[in-house]
Amino acid sequence: MTARRRRRRIPKAPSRQLLISATDEEWQKVGAHADRRGLSKAAYLTALAARDVAGTQAGPPLVMNRDEQRTIVEGLRELRRGLAGDSDTPALIADIQVRVATMFDVWARDLVAKGRQDALLHALSSTIGEDEARTLVASLKKPTTRPPARTGKEETGPDLFSWSRET
């Protein structure tokens, strides 16, 4: 019978404890972030600290630097100026609304002219409701009065789409 030799165990370094004070709201945020990553709160906080100490950013930084903050604030100010417009120009939103309404009008009238009012009715019903869609399609079916045919004898100025170097 031979005696078994016992293996020497390498002692682990003792763990250190850290006490963290946080509000209930902050602690809930930590818990939510930890749950999303499938970690305990302690493992999540330890990973954050290790990442910051190592200097590698596996995710977005915890805080923006001063230049990044200024860039974002200036971008928001520029966006606000663009949306509000000034006294000489229409607001960006109003301009977009006019352009979209014009494109819609052309599209809808084209469908009606091609005899595809059923397709238009179907497309509009899901958005504005069947009753309003029927009313809109019916209004587009109304005959529009055409301008009198030009004989070429009357004197007219340049139209909107013609351009001349003389003017």
Short mmCIF file of N, CA and C in Angstrom, two decimals, residues 3-163:
data_model
loop_
_atom_site.label_atom_id
_atom_site.label_comp_id
_atom_site.label_asym_id
_atom_site.label_seq_id
_atom_site.Cartn_x
_atom_site.Cartn_y
_atom_site.Cartn_z
N ALA A 3 1.26 5.28 0.08
CA ALA A 3 0.59 6.48 0.62
C ALA A 3 0.43 7.51 -0.49
N ARG A 4 -0.73 8.04 -0.51
CA ARG A 4 -1.00 9.07 -1.52
C ARG A 4 -0.37 10.37 -1.08
N ARG A 5 0.20 10.94 -2.01
CA ARG A 5 0.82 12.21 -1.71
C ARG A 5 -0.22 13.33 -1.86
N ARG A 6 -0.33 14.14 -0.92
CA ARG A 6 -1.30 15.24 -0.99
C ARG A 6 -0.77 16.38 -1.86
N ARG A 7 -1.69 16.88 -2.66
CA ARG A 7 -1.31 18.02 -3.49
C ARG A 7 -1.31 19.28 -2.67
N ARG A 8 -0.39 20.07 -2.98
CA ARG A 8 -0.36 21.37 -2.31
C ARG A 8 -1.32 22.31 -3.01
N ARG A 9 -2.12 22.93 -2.27
CA ARG A 9 -3.03 23.91 -2.84
C ARG A 9 -2.36 25.28 -2.81
N ILE A 10 -2.56 25.96 -3.94
CA ILE A 10 -2.03 27.32 -4.00
C ILE A 10 -3.10 28.22 -3.42
N PRO A 11 -2.75 28.91 -2.39
CA PRO A 11 -3.77 29.75 -1.76
C PRO A 11 -4.18 30.91 -2.68
N LYS A 12 -5.47 31.16 -2.71
CA LYS A 12 -6.00 32.28 -3.48
C LYS A 12 -5.77 33.55 -2.70
N ALA A 13 -5.62 34.61 -3.45
CA ALA A 13 -5.49 35.91 -2.80
C ALA A 13 -6.83 36.24 -2.17
N PRO A 14 -6.79 36.77 -0.98
CA PRO A 14 -8.07 37.10 -0.32
C PRO A 14 -8.81 38.18 -1.11
N SER A 15 -10.12 38.02 -1.20
CA SER A 15 -10.91 39.02 -1.92
C SER A 15 -11.04 40.26 -1.05
N ARG A 16 -11.15 41.35 -1.74
CA ARG A 16 -11.32 42.61 -1.02
C ARG A 16 -12.77 43.02 -1.14
N GLN A 17 -13.20 43.72 -0.18
CA GLN A 17 -14.58 44.19 -0.19
C GLN A 17 -14.58 45.69 -0.37
N LEU A 18 -15.60 46.11 -1.05
CA LEU A 18 -15.76 47.53 -1.33
C LEU A 18 -17.20 47.89 -0.99
N LEU A 19 -17.35 48.94 -0.26
CA LEU A 19 -18.67 49.40 0.12
C LEU A 19 -19.06 50.56 -0.80
N ILE A 20 -20.22 50.43 -1.44
CA ILE A 20 -20.70 51.46 -2.36
C ILE A 20 -22.01 52.01 -1.83
N SER A 21 -22.10 53.32 -1.78
CA SER A 21 -23.34 53.98 -1.39
C SER A 21 -24.00 54.53 -2.64
N ALA A 22 -25.26 54.24 -2.82
CA ALA A 22 -26.00 54.73 -3.98
C ALA A 22 -27.46 54.92 -3.57
N THR A 23 -28.12 55.80 -4.31
CA THR A 23 -29.55 55.99 -4.05
C THR A 23 -30.29 54.77 -4.60
N ASP A 24 -31.53 54.63 -4.22
CA ASP A 24 -32.33 53.51 -4.73
C ASP A 24 -32.43 53.56 -6.26
N GLU A 25 -32.60 54.77 -6.81
CA GLU A 25 -32.71 54.93 -8.25
C GLU A 25 -31.42 54.52 -8.95
N GLU A 26 -30.27 54.96 -8.40
CA GLU A 26 -28.98 54.58 -8.99
C GLU A 26 -28.77 53.07 -8.90
N TRP A 27 -29.15 52.49 -7.80
CA TRP A 27 -28.96 51.05 -7.61
C TRP A 27 -29.85 50.26 -8.58
N GLN A 28 -31.05 50.78 -8.86
CA GLN A 28 -31.94 50.14 -9.83
C GLN A 28 -31.33 50.19 -11.23
N LYS A 29 -30.71 51.33 -11.58
CA LYS A 29 -30.06 51.45 -12.88
C LYS A 29 -28.92 50.45 -13.00
N VAL A 30 -28.11 50.31 -11.94
CA VAL A 30 -27.01 49.35 -11.97
C VAL A 30 -27.57 47.95 -12.15
N GLY A 31 -28.63 47.64 -11.43
CA GLY A 31 -29.24 46.31 -11.54
C GLY A 31 -29.78 46.04 -12.93
N ALA A 32 -30.40 47.06 -13.54
CA ALA A 32 -30.96 46.90 -14.88
C ALA A 32 -29.85 46.66 -15.91
N HIS A 33 -28.77 47.42 -15.80
CA HIS A 33 -27.65 47.25 -16.73
C HIS A 33 -26.99 45.89 -16.52
N ALA A 34 -26.85 45.48 -15.27
CA ALA A 34 -26.24 44.18 -14.99
C ALA A 34 -27.12 43.04 -15.52
N ASP A 35 -28.42 43.14 -15.32
CA ASP A 35 -29.35 42.11 -15.81
C ASP A 35 -29.29 42.01 -17.33
N ARG A 36 -29.21 43.16 -18.00
CA ARG A 36 -29.16 43.18 -19.46
C ARG A 36 -27.92 42.44 -19.98
N ARG A 37 -26.84 42.48 -19.20
CA ARG A 37 -25.60 41.80 -19.60
C ARG A 37 -25.46 40.42 -18.99
N GLY A 38 -26.45 40.02 -18.18
CA GLY A 38 -26.42 38.69 -17.57
C GLY A 38 -25.38 38.57 -16.47
N LEU A 39 -25.13 39.66 -15.77
CA LEU A 39 -24.14 39.66 -14.69
C LEU A 39 -24.79 40.04 -13.37
N SER A 40 -24.09 39.70 -12.31
CA SER A 40 -24.53 40.19 -11.01
C SER A 40 -24.13 41.66 -10.92
N LYS A 41 -24.69 42.37 -9.96
CA LYS A 41 -24.33 43.78 -9.79
C LYS A 41 -22.85 43.93 -9.50
N ALA A 42 -22.32 43.06 -8.64
CA ALA A 42 -20.90 43.13 -8.29
C ALA A 42 -20.03 42.88 -9.52
N ALA A 43 -20.37 41.86 -10.31
CA ALA A 43 -19.57 41.55 -11.50
C ALA A 43 -19.65 42.69 -12.52
N TYR A 44 -20.82 43.29 -12.65
CA TYR A 44 -20.99 44.40 -13.57
C TYR A 44 -20.12 45.58 -13.15
N LEU A 45 -20.20 45.96 -11.88
CA LEU A 45 -19.41 47.09 -11.39
C LEU A 45 -17.91 46.81 -11.48
N THR A 46 -17.52 45.59 -11.20
CA THR A 46 -16.10 45.22 -11.29
C THR A 46 -15.63 45.32 -12.74
N ALA A 47 -16.45 44.86 -13.68
CA ALA A 47 -16.08 44.94 -15.09
C ALA A 47 -15.96 46.38 -15.55
N LEU A 48 -16.83 47.25 -15.07
CA LEU A 48 -16.74 48.68 -15.41
C LEU A 48 -15.43 49.27 -14.91
N ALA A 49 -15.09 48.96 -13.68
CA ALA A 49 -13.86 49.49 -13.10
C ALA A 49 -12.64 48.94 -13.85
N ALA A 50 -12.64 47.65 -14.16
CA ALA A 50 -11.51 47.04 -14.87
C ALA A 50 -11.36 47.65 -16.26
N ARG A 51 -12.47 47.90 -16.93
CA ARG A 51 -12.43 48.50 -18.26
C ARG A 51 -11.84 49.90 -18.20
N ASP A 52 -12.27 50.68 -17.23
CA ASP A 52 -11.77 52.05 -17.13
C ASP A 52 -10.30 52.09 -16.74
N VAL A 53 -9.86 51.18 -15.88
CA VAL A 53 -8.46 51.14 -15.47
C VAL A 53 -7.58 50.71 -16.64
N ALA A 54 -8.05 49.74 -17.42
CA ALA A 54 -7.27 49.23 -18.55
C ALA A 54 -7.20 50.26 -19.68
N GLY A 55 -8.12 51.18 -19.71
CA GLY A 55 -8.11 52.21 -20.74
C GLY A 55 -8.74 51.76 -22.05
N THR A 56 -9.25 50.57 -22.10
CA THR A 56 -9.93 50.12 -23.31
C THR A 56 -11.42 50.33 -23.13
N GLN A 57 -12.03 50.83 -24.15
CA GLN A 57 -13.46 51.11 -24.09
C GLN A 57 -14.20 50.04 -24.87
N ALA A 58 -14.76 49.07 -24.18
CA ALA A 58 -15.56 48.06 -24.85
C ALA A 58 -16.91 48.63 -25.27
N GLY A 59 -17.34 49.65 -24.59
CA GLY A 59 -18.62 50.28 -24.88
C GLY A 59 -18.44 51.79 -24.93
N PRO A 60 -19.53 52.51 -24.92
CA PRO A 60 -19.41 53.97 -24.95
C PRO A 60 -18.82 54.49 -23.65
N PRO A 61 -18.14 55.62 -23.70
CA PRO A 61 -17.58 56.18 -22.47
C PRO A 61 -18.69 56.57 -21.50
N LEU A 62 -18.36 56.57 -20.25
CA LEU A 62 -19.36 56.89 -19.24
C LEU A 62 -19.72 58.37 -19.26
N VAL A 63 -18.76 59.24 -19.64
CA VAL A 63 -18.99 60.68 -19.64
C VAL A 63 -18.36 61.27 -20.90
N MET A 64 -19.01 62.27 -21.50
CA MET A 64 -18.44 62.93 -22.67
C MET A 64 -17.45 63.99 -22.20
N ASN A 65 -16.42 64.20 -23.02
CA ASN A 65 -15.48 65.26 -22.66
C ASN A 65 -16.08 66.60 -23.05
N ARG A 66 -15.41 67.67 -22.67
CA ARG A 66 -15.94 69.02 -22.85
C ARG A 66 -16.18 69.34 -24.33
N ASP A 67 -15.25 68.96 -25.22
CA ASP A 67 -15.41 69.25 -26.65
C ASP A 67 -16.60 68.51 -27.24
N GLU A 68 -16.81 67.27 -26.83
CA GLU A 68 -17.96 66.51 -27.32
C GLU A 68 -19.26 67.14 -26.87
N GLN A 69 -19.31 67.59 -25.64
CA GLN A 69 -20.51 68.25 -25.12
C GLN A 69 -20.81 69.52 -25.91
N ARG A 70 -19.79 70.31 -26.18
CA ARG A 70 -19.98 71.56 -26.93
C ARG A 70 -20.45 71.28 -28.35
N THR A 71 -19.89 70.25 -28.97
CA THR A 71 -20.29 69.89 -30.33
C THR A 71 -21.76 69.51 -30.37
N ILE A 72 -22.21 68.73 -29.41
CA ILE A 72 -23.61 68.31 -29.38
C ILE A 72 -24.54 69.50 -29.11
N VAL A 73 -24.17 70.36 -28.18
CA VAL A 73 -25.01 71.53 -27.88
C VAL A 73 -25.09 72.45 -29.10
N GLU A 74 -23.98 72.68 -29.78
CA GLU A 74 -24.00 73.53 -30.97
C GLU A 74 -24.85 72.91 -32.07
N GLY A 75 -24.77 71.59 -32.22
CA GLY A 75 -25.61 70.91 -33.21
C GLY A 75 -27.09 71.07 -32.90
N LEU A 76 -27.45 70.97 -31.63
CA LEU A 76 -28.86 71.15 -31.24
C LEU A 76 -29.31 72.59 -31.49
N ARG A 77 -28.44 73.55 -31.21
CA ARG A 77 -28.80 74.95 -31.46
C ARG A 77 -29.01 75.19 -32.95
N GLU A 78 -28.14 74.62 -33.78
CA GLU A 78 -28.27 74.78 -35.23
C GLU A 78 -29.56 74.13 -35.72
N LEU A 79 -29.88 72.96 -35.19
CA LEU A 79 -31.12 72.29 -35.56
C LEU A 79 -32.33 73.13 -35.18
N ARG A 80 -32.31 73.71 -34.00
CA ARG A 80 -33.41 74.56 -33.55
C ARG A 80 -33.57 75.77 -34.47
N ARG A 81 -32.44 76.40 -34.86
CA ARG A 81 -32.51 77.55 -35.78
C ARG A 81 -33.11 77.12 -37.12
N GLY A 82 -32.71 75.96 -37.61
CA GLY A 82 -33.22 75.47 -38.89
C GLY A 82 -34.70 75.17 -38.86
N LEU A 83 -35.16 74.61 -37.75
CA LEU A 83 -36.58 74.28 -37.63
C LEU A 83 -37.43 75.51 -37.42
N ALA A 84 -36.93 76.48 -36.69
CA ALA A 84 -37.72 77.67 -36.37
C ALA A 84 -37.77 78.64 -37.54
N GLY A 85 -36.70 78.69 -38.33
CA GLY A 85 -36.66 79.64 -39.43
C GLY A 85 -36.51 81.05 -38.89
N ASP A 86 -36.45 82.00 -39.77
CA ASP A 86 -36.41 83.39 -39.33
C ASP A 86 -37.53 84.15 -40.03
N SER A 87 -37.55 85.46 -39.87
CA SER A 87 -38.68 86.23 -40.40
C SER A 87 -38.69 86.27 -41.93
N ASP A 88 -37.54 86.08 -42.58
CA ASP A 88 -37.48 86.17 -44.03
C ASP A 88 -37.79 84.86 -44.74
N THR A 89 -37.57 83.74 -44.09
CA THR A 89 -37.76 82.44 -44.74
C THR A 89 -38.79 81.63 -43.99
N PRO A 90 -39.51 80.75 -44.71
CA PRO A 90 -40.48 79.90 -44.01
C PRO A 90 -39.74 78.87 -43.15
N ALA A 91 -40.39 78.40 -42.14
CA ALA A 91 -39.80 77.39 -41.28
C ALA A 91 -39.58 76.11 -42.09
N LEU A 92 -38.57 75.36 -41.72
CA LEU A 92 -38.22 74.13 -42.43
C LEU A 92 -39.39 73.15 -42.44
N ILE A 93 -40.07 73.02 -41.33
CA ILE A 93 -41.18 72.07 -41.26
C ILE A 93 -42.31 72.48 -42.20
N ALA A 94 -42.63 73.76 -42.24
CA ALA A 94 -43.69 74.23 -43.13
C ALA A 94 -43.30 74.00 -44.59
N ASP A 95 -42.05 74.21 -44.91
CA ASP A 95 -41.57 73.98 -46.27
C ASP A 95 -41.69 72.51 -46.64
N ILE A 96 -41.31 71.63 -45.73
CA ILE A 96 -41.41 70.19 -45.99
C ILE A 96 -42.87 69.79 -46.16
N GLN A 97 -43.76 70.34 -45.34
CA GLN A 97 -45.18 70.01 -45.45
C GLN A 97 -45.73 70.41 -46.82
N VAL A 98 -45.36 71.57 -47.30
CA VAL A 98 -45.84 72.02 -48.61
C VAL A 98 -45.32 71.10 -49.71
N ARG A 99 -44.06 70.72 -49.62
CA ARG A 99 -43.47 69.86 -50.65
C ARG A 99 -44.13 68.47 -50.64
N VAL A 100 -44.36 67.92 -49.45
CA VAL A 100 -45.00 66.60 -49.35
C VAL A 100 -46.43 66.67 -49.87
N ALA A 101 -47.15 67.72 -49.51
CA ALA A 101 -48.54 67.87 -49.98
C ALA A 101 -48.57 67.98 -51.50
N THR A 102 -47.63 68.68 -52.08
CA THR A 102 -47.58 68.81 -53.54
C THR A 102 -47.29 67.47 -54.19
N MET A 103 -46.33 66.74 -53.65
CA MET A 103 -45.99 65.42 -54.21
C MET A 103 -47.18 64.47 -54.08
N PHE A 104 -47.87 64.52 -52.94
CA PHE A 104 -49.04 63.67 -52.75
C PHE A 104 -50.13 64.01 -53.76
N ASP A 105 -50.35 65.29 -53.95
CA ASP A 105 -51.40 65.73 -54.88
C ASP A 105 -51.11 65.23 -56.29
N VAL A 106 -49.89 65.36 -56.73
CA VAL A 106 -49.51 64.89 -58.06
C VAL A 106 -49.70 63.38 -58.16
N TRP A 107 -49.24 62.66 -57.15
CA TRP A 107 -49.36 61.19 -57.13
C TRP A 107 -50.83 60.76 -57.17
N ALA A 108 -51.64 61.37 -56.31
CA ALA A 108 -53.06 60.99 -56.22
C ALA A 108 -53.79 61.31 -57.52
N ARG A 109 -53.57 62.49 -58.08
CA ARG A 109 -54.23 62.86 -59.33
C ARG A 109 -53.79 61.95 -60.48
N ASP A 110 -52.53 61.54 -60.47
CA ASP A 110 -52.03 60.63 -61.50
C ASP A 110 -52.74 59.28 -61.41
N LEU A 111 -52.90 58.75 -60.19
CA LEU A 111 -53.61 57.48 -60.03
C LEU A 111 -55.05 57.57 -60.53
N VAL A 112 -55.73 58.66 -60.19
CA VAL A 112 -57.12 58.83 -60.62
C VAL A 112 -57.18 58.96 -62.14
N ALA A 113 -56.25 59.71 -62.73
CA ALA A 113 -56.24 59.89 -64.18
C ALA A 113 -56.00 58.57 -64.90
N LYS A 114 -55.26 57.67 -64.30
CA LYS A 114 -54.99 56.36 -64.89
C LYS A 114 -56.07 55.34 -64.58
N GLY A 115 -57.12 55.77 -63.88
CA GLY A 115 -58.22 54.87 -63.54
C GLY A 115 -57.90 53.92 -62.40
N ARG A 116 -56.95 54.28 -61.57
CA ARG A 116 -56.55 53.40 -60.47
C ARG A 116 -57.01 53.97 -59.12
N GLN A 117 -58.22 54.53 -59.10
CA GLN A 117 -58.74 55.09 -57.86
C GLN A 117 -58.92 54.05 -56.76
N ASP A 118 -59.12 52.78 -57.14
CA ASP A 118 -59.24 51.72 -56.13
C ASP A 118 -57.92 51.54 -55.39
N ALA A 119 -56.82 51.61 -56.10
CA ALA A 119 -55.51 51.49 -55.46
C ALA A 119 -55.27 52.68 -54.54
N LEU A 120 -55.66 53.87 -54.97
CA LEU A 120 -55.53 55.06 -54.14
C LEU A 120 -56.40 54.94 -52.89
N LEU A 121 -57.62 54.48 -53.07
CA LEU A 121 -58.54 54.31 -51.95
C LEU A 121 -57.98 53.31 -50.94
N HIS A 122 -57.44 52.22 -51.42
CA HIS A 122 -56.85 51.21 -50.54
C HIS A 122 -55.65 51.78 -49.78
N ALA A 123 -54.78 52.53 -50.47
CA ALA A 123 -53.60 53.10 -49.83
C ALA A 123 -53.98 54.13 -48.77
N LEU A 124 -55.00 54.91 -49.04
CA LEU A 124 -55.40 55.96 -48.10
C LEU A 124 -56.24 55.42 -46.93
N SER A 125 -57.00 54.37 -47.14
CA SER A 125 -57.91 53.86 -46.10
C SER A 125 -57.16 53.45 -44.84
N SER A 126 -55.99 52.84 -45.01
CA SER A 126 -55.25 52.39 -43.82
C SER A 126 -54.66 53.56 -43.05
N THR A 127 -54.51 54.70 -43.71
CA THR A 127 -53.89 55.85 -43.05
C THR A 127 -54.91 56.82 -42.47
N ILE A 128 -55.88 57.21 -43.29
CA ILE A 128 -56.81 58.25 -42.84
C ILE A 128 -58.22 57.74 -42.60
N GLY A 129 -58.45 56.47 -42.84
CA GLY A 129 -59.79 55.91 -42.63
C GLY A 129 -60.55 55.85 -43.94
N GLU A 130 -61.47 54.89 -44.02
CA GLU A 130 -62.17 54.64 -45.28
C GLU A 130 -63.07 55.79 -45.70
N ASP A 131 -63.81 56.37 -44.74
CA ASP A 131 -64.73 57.45 -45.10
C ASP A 131 -63.99 58.66 -45.67
N GLU A 132 -62.94 59.08 -44.98
CA GLU A 132 -62.18 60.24 -45.45
C GLU A 132 -61.48 59.92 -46.77
N ALA A 133 -61.01 58.68 -46.93
CA ALA A 133 -60.36 58.28 -48.17
C ALA A 133 -61.35 58.37 -49.33
N ARG A 134 -62.60 57.90 -49.11
CA ARG A 134 -63.62 57.97 -50.17
C ARG A 134 -63.91 59.43 -50.54
N THR A 135 -63.99 60.30 -49.53
CA THR A 135 -64.25 61.71 -49.78
C THR A 135 -63.12 62.33 -50.60
N LEU A 136 -61.88 62.01 -50.24
CA LEU A 136 -60.74 62.56 -50.95
C LEU A 136 -60.68 62.07 -52.39
N VAL A 137 -60.89 60.78 -52.59
CA VAL A 137 -60.86 60.23 -53.95
C VAL A 137 -61.99 60.84 -54.78
N ALA A 138 -63.17 61.02 -54.17
CA ALA A 138 -64.29 61.62 -54.90
C ALA A 138 -63.97 63.06 -55.30
N SER A 139 -63.29 63.79 -54.44
CA SER A 139 -62.94 65.18 -54.78
C SER A 139 -61.93 65.24 -55.92
N LEU A 140 -61.09 64.21 -56.02
CA LEU A 140 -60.12 64.19 -57.12
C LEU A 140 -60.75 63.79 -58.44
N LYS A 141 -61.90 63.12 -58.40
CA LYS A 141 -62.59 62.68 -59.62
C LYS A 141 -63.33 63.82 -60.29
N LYS A 142 -63.61 64.89 -59.53
CA LYS A 142 -64.37 66.00 -60.10
C LYS A 142 -63.62 66.57 -61.29
N PRO A 143 -64.34 66.85 -62.35
CA PRO A 143 -63.65 67.41 -63.52
C PRO A 143 -63.12 68.80 -63.21
N THR A 144 -61.95 69.05 -63.65
CA THR A 144 -61.36 70.38 -63.46
C THR A 144 -61.52 71.15 -64.75
N THR A 145 -61.74 72.43 -64.65
CA THR A 145 -61.88 73.24 -65.85
C THR A 145 -60.51 73.48 -66.42
N ARG A 146 -60.40 73.28 -67.72
CA ARG A 146 -59.12 73.49 -68.40
C ARG A 146 -59.06 74.93 -68.90
N PRO A 147 -57.88 75.47 -68.93
CA PRO A 147 -57.76 76.83 -69.49
C PRO A 147 -58.06 76.79 -70.99
N PRO A 148 -58.55 77.90 -71.54
CA PRO A 148 -58.87 77.92 -72.97
C PRO A 148 -57.61 77.64 -73.79
N ALA A 149 -57.81 76.99 -74.92
CA ALA A 149 -56.68 76.65 -75.79
C ALA A 149 -56.05 77.91 -76.32
N ARG A 150 -54.75 77.89 -76.43
CA ARG A 150 -54.02 79.07 -76.93
C ARG A 150 -54.02 79.05 -78.46
N THR A 151 -54.27 80.19 -78.99
CA THR A 151 -54.27 80.30 -80.45
C THR A 151 -52.92 80.77 -80.96
N GLY A 152 -52.11 81.28 -80.10
CA GLY A 152 -50.79 81.75 -80.49
C GLY A 152 -50.79 83.21 -80.89
N LYS A 153 -51.98 83.82 -80.99
CA LYS A 153 -52.07 85.21 -81.42
C LYS A 153 -51.93 86.17 -80.24
N GLU A 154 -52.35 85.73 -79.03
CA GLU A 154 -52.32 86.66 -77.91
C GLU A 154 -50.89 86.81 -77.38
N GLU A 155 -50.60 87.99 -76.90
CA GLU A 155 -49.28 88.32 -76.37
C GLU A 155 -49.24 87.93 -74.89
N THR A 156 -48.33 87.08 -74.55
CA THR A 156 -48.18 86.70 -73.14
C THR A 156 -46.73 86.83 -72.76
N GLY A 157 -46.49 87.00 -71.48
CA GLY A 157 -45.12 87.09 -70.97
C GLY A 157 -44.53 85.70 -70.82
N PRO A 158 -43.30 85.64 -70.40
CA PRO A 158 -42.67 84.32 -70.22
C PRO A 158 -43.36 83.55 -69.11
N ASP A 159 -43.44 82.25 -69.30
CA ASP A 159 -44.07 81.45 -68.25
C ASP A 159 -43.02 81.13 -67.18
N LEU A 160 -43.45 80.41 -66.17
CA LEU A 160 -42.59 80.12 -65.03
C LEU A 160 -41.40 79.27 -65.39
N PHE A 161 -41.50 78.46 -66.42
CA PHE A 161 -40.46 77.49 -66.73
C PHE A 161 -39.55 77.91 -67.90
N SER A 162 -39.86 79.04 -68.53
CA SER A 162 -39.01 79.48 -69.62
C SER A 162 -37.99 80.47 -69.08
N TRP A 163 -36.83 80.52 -69.76
CA TRP A 163 -35.78 81.40 -69.30
C TRP A 163 -35.11 81.98 -70.53
#
